[in-house]
mmCIF file of C-alpha atoms in Angstrom:
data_model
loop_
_atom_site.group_PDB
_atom_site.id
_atom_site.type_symbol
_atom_site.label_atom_id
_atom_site.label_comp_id
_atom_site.label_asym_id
_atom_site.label_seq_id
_atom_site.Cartn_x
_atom_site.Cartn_y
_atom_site.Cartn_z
ATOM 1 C CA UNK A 152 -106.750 152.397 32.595
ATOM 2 C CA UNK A 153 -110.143 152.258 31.051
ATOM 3 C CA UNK A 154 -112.593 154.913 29.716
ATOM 4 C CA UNK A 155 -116.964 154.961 30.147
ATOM 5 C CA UNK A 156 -118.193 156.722 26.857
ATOM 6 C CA UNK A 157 -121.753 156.533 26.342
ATOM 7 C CA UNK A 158 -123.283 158.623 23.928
ATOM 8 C CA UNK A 159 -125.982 159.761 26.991
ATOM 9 C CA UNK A 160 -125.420 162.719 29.652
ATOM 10 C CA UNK A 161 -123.561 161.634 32.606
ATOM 11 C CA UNK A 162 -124.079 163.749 35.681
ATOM 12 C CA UNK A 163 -123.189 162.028 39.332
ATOM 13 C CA UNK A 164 -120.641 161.309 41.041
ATOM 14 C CA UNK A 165 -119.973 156.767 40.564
ATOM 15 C CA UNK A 166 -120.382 154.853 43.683
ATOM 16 C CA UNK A 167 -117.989 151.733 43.733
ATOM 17 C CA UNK A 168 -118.617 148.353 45.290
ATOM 18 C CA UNK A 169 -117.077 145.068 45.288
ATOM 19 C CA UNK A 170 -114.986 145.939 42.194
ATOM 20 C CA UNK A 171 -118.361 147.124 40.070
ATOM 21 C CA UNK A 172 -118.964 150.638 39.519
ATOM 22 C CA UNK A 173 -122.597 152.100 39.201
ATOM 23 C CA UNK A 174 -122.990 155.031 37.382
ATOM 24 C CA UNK A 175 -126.384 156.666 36.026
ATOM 25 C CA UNK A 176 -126.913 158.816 33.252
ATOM 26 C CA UNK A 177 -129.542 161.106 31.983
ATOM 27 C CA UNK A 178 -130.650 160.092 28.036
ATOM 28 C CA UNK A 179 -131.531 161.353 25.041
ATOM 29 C CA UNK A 180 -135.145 160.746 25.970
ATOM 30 C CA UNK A 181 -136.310 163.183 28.606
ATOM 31 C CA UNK A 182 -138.570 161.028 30.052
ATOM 32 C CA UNK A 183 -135.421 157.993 31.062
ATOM 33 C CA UNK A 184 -132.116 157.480 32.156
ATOM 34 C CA UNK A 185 -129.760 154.715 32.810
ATOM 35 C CA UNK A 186 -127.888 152.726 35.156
ATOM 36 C CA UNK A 187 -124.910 151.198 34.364
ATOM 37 C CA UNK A 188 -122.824 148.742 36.075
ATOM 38 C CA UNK A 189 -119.179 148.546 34.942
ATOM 39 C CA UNK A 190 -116.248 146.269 36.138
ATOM 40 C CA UNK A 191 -114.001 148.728 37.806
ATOM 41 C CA UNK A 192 -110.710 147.024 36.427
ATOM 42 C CA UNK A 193 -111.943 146.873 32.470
ATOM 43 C CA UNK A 194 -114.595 149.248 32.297
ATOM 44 C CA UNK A 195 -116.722 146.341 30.537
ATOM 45 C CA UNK A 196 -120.438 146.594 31.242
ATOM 46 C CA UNK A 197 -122.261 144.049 33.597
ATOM 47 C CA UNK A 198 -125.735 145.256 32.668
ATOM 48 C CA UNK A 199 -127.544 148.035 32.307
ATOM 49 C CA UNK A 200 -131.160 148.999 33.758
ATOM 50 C CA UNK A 201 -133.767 151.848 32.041
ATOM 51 C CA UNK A 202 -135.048 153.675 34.357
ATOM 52 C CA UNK A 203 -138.288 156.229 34.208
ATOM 53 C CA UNK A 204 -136.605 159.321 34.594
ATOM 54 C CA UNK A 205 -133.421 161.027 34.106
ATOM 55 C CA UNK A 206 -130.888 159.811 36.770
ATOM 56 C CA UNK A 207 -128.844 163.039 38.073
ATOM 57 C CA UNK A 208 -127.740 161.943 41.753
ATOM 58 C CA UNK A 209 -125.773 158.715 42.672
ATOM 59 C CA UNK A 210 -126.931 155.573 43.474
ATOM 60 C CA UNK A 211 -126.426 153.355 46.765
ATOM 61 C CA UNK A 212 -126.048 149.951 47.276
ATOM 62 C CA UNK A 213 -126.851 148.013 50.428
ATOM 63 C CA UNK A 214 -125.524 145.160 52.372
ATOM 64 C CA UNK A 215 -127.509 142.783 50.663
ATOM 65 C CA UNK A 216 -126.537 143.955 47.152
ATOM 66 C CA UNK A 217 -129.372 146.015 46.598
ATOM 67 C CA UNK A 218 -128.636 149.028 44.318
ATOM 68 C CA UNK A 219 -130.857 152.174 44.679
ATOM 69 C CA UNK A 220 -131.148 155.106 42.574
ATOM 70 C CA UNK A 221 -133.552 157.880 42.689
ATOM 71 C CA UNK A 222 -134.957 159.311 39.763
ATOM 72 C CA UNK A 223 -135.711 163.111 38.488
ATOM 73 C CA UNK A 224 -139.553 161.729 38.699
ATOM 74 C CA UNK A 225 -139.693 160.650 41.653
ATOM 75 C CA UNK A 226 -139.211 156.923 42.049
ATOM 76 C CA UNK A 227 -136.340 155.044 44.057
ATOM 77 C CA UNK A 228 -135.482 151.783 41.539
ATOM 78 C CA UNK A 229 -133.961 148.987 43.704
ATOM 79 C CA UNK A 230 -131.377 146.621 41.320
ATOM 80 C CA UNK A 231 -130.350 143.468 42.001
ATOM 81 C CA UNK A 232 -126.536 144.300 41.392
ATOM 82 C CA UNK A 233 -125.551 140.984 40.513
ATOM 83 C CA UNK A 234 -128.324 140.745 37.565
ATOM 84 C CA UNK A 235 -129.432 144.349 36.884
ATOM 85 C CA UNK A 236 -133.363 143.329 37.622
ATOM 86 C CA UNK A 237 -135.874 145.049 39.408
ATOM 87 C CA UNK A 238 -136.136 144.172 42.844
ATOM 88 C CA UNK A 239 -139.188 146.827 43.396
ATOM 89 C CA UNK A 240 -139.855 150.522 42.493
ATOM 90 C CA UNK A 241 -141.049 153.317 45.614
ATOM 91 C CA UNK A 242 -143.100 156.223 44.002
ATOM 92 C CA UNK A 243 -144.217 157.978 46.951
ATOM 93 C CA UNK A 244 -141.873 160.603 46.510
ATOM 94 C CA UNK A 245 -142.796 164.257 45.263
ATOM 95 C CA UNK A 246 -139.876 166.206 43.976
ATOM 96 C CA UNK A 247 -140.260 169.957 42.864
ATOM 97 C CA UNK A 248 -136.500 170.367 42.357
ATOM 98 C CA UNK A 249 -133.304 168.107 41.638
ATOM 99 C CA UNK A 250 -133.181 164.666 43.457
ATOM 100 C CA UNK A 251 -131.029 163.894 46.427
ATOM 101 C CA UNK A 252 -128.637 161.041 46.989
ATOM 102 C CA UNK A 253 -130.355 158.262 48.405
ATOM 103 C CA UNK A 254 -128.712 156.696 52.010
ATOM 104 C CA UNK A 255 -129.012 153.320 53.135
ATOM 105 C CA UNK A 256 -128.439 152.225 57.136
ATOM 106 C CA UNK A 257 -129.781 149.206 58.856
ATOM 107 C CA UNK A 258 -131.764 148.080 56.163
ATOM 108 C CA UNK A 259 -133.847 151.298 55.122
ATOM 109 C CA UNK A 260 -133.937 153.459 52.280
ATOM 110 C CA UNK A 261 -133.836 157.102 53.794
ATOM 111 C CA UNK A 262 -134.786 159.498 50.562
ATOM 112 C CA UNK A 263 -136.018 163.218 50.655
ATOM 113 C CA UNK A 264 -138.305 164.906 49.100
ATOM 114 C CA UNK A 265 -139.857 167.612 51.617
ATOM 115 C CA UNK A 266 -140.133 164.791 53.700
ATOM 116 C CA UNK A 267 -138.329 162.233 55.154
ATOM 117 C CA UNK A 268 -139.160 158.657 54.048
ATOM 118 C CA UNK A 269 -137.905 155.507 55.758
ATOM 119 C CA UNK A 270 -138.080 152.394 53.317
ATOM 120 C CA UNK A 271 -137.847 149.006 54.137
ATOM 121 C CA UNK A 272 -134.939 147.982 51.418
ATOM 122 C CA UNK A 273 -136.275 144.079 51.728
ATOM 123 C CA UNK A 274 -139.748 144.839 50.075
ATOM 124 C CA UNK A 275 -140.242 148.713 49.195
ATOM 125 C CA UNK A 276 -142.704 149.513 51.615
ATOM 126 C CA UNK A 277 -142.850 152.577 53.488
ATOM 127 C CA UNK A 278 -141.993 152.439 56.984
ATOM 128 C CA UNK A 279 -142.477 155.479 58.465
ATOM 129 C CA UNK A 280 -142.681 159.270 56.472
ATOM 130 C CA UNK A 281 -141.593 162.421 58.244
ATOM 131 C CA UNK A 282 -143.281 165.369 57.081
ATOM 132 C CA UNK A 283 -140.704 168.225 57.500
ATOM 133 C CA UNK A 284 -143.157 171.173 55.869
ATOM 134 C CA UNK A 285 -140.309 172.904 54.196
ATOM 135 C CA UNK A 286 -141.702 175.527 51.350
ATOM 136 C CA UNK A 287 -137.629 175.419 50.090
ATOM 137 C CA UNK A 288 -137.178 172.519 48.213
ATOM 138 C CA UNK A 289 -134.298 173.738 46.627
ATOM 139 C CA UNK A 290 -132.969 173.884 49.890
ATOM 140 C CA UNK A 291 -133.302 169.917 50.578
ATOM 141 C CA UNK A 292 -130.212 167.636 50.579
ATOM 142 C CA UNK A 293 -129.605 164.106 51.561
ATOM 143 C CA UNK A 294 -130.507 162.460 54.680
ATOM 144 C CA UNK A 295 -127.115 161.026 57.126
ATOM 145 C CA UNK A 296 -127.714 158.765 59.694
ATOM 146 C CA UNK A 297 -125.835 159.495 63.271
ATOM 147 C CA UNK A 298 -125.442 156.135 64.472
ATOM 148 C CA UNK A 299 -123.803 155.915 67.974
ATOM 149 C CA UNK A 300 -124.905 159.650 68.961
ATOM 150 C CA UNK A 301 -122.523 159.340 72.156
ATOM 151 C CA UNK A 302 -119.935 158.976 69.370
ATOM 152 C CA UNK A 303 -121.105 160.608 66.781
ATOM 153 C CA UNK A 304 -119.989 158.715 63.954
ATOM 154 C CA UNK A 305 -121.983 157.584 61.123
ATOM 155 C CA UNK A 306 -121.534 154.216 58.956
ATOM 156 C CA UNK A 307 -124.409 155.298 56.409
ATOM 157 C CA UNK A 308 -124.114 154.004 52.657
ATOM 158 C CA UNK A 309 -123.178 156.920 51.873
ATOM 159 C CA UNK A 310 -120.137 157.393 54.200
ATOM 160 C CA UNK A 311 -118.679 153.848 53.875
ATOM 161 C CA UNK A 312 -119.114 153.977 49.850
ATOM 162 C CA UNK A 313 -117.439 157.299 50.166
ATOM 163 C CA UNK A 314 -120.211 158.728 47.457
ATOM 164 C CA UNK A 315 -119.698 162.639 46.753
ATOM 165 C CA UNK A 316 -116.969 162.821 48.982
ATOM 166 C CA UNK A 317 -118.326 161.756 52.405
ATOM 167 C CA UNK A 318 -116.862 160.328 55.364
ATOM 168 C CA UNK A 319 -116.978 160.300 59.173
ATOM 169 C CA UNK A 320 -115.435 163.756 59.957
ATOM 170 C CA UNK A 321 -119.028 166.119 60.113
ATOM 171 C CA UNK A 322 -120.154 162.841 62.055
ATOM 172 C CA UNK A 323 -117.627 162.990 64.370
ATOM 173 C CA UNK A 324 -118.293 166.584 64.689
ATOM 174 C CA UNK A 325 -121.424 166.254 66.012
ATOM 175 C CA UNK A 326 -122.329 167.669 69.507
ATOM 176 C CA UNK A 327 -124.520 166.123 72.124
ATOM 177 C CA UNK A 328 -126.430 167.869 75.033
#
């Protein structure tokens, strides 16, 4: 139907919402990357946001139309999607290897680095950080949230967006003692 060419490098998987697809990309510049929102039935840009660092992973948008992407430095960008303007940037994250996938439940930000960190997606404040003291990094991958544990199903951005592939079935897998 339509084709994204961009003269950048393109590595995640889109996320798709309401009929706009987010995509980032990694530029020429080492040091930046974009985001790009398309219209998912012409492929014509909405806007565009420069970010300051190469975007590898996918972003995630939140109920309130929030889009978040992490960067290769170290900073979650939140987008308005309907304008493509900062909302607020989070640099309290330390990466020694790739970034992760952000997730988004119940109004937080979860994000890994070799900790877990909680944001509040309404100002960009930290609510709580979970220091795992992993000395893998390589080994870190992005956070799901278990809602209904009894259940175990999950209804992370991450699972309803359907980014990378995921859905409820390892949720539903889950045991419970």
């Amino acid at each position: 139907v339509w084709e994204f060419t961009e003269p950048f490098n393109v590595i995640a998987a889109p996320a798709v919402v309401d009929d706009t697809v987010y995509i980032g990309s990694r530029n020429f510049d080492p040091d930046s990357g974009t985001l790009y929102a398309l219209d998912s039935r012409t492929g014509d840009e909405e806007w565009s946001y420069e970010t300051s660092g190469k975007i590898e992973t996918s972003a995630t948008v939140a109920n309130d139309g929030t889009v978040i992407v992490v960067t290769e430095d170290g900073i979650a960008h939140a987008i308005d999607s309907q304008t493509g303007e900062a909302n607020w940037e989070y640099s309290e994250l330390d990466f020694e290897s790739e970034a992760n996938t952000p997730t988004i439940y119940n109004g937080k930000l979860y994000v890994t680095d070799t900790r877990l960190h909680a944001v509040e997606i309404e100002s960009g404040e930290a609510d709580w950080i979970f220091d795992r003291e992993i000395d893998f990094p390589d080994d870190i991958r992005s956070p799901t949230v278990v809602d209904d544990l009894s259940e175990g199903t999950s209804e992370d951005s991450r699972v309803r967006q359907g980014i990378l592939g995921h859905n409820d079935y390892w949720a539903t897998r889950a045991t419970v003692d």
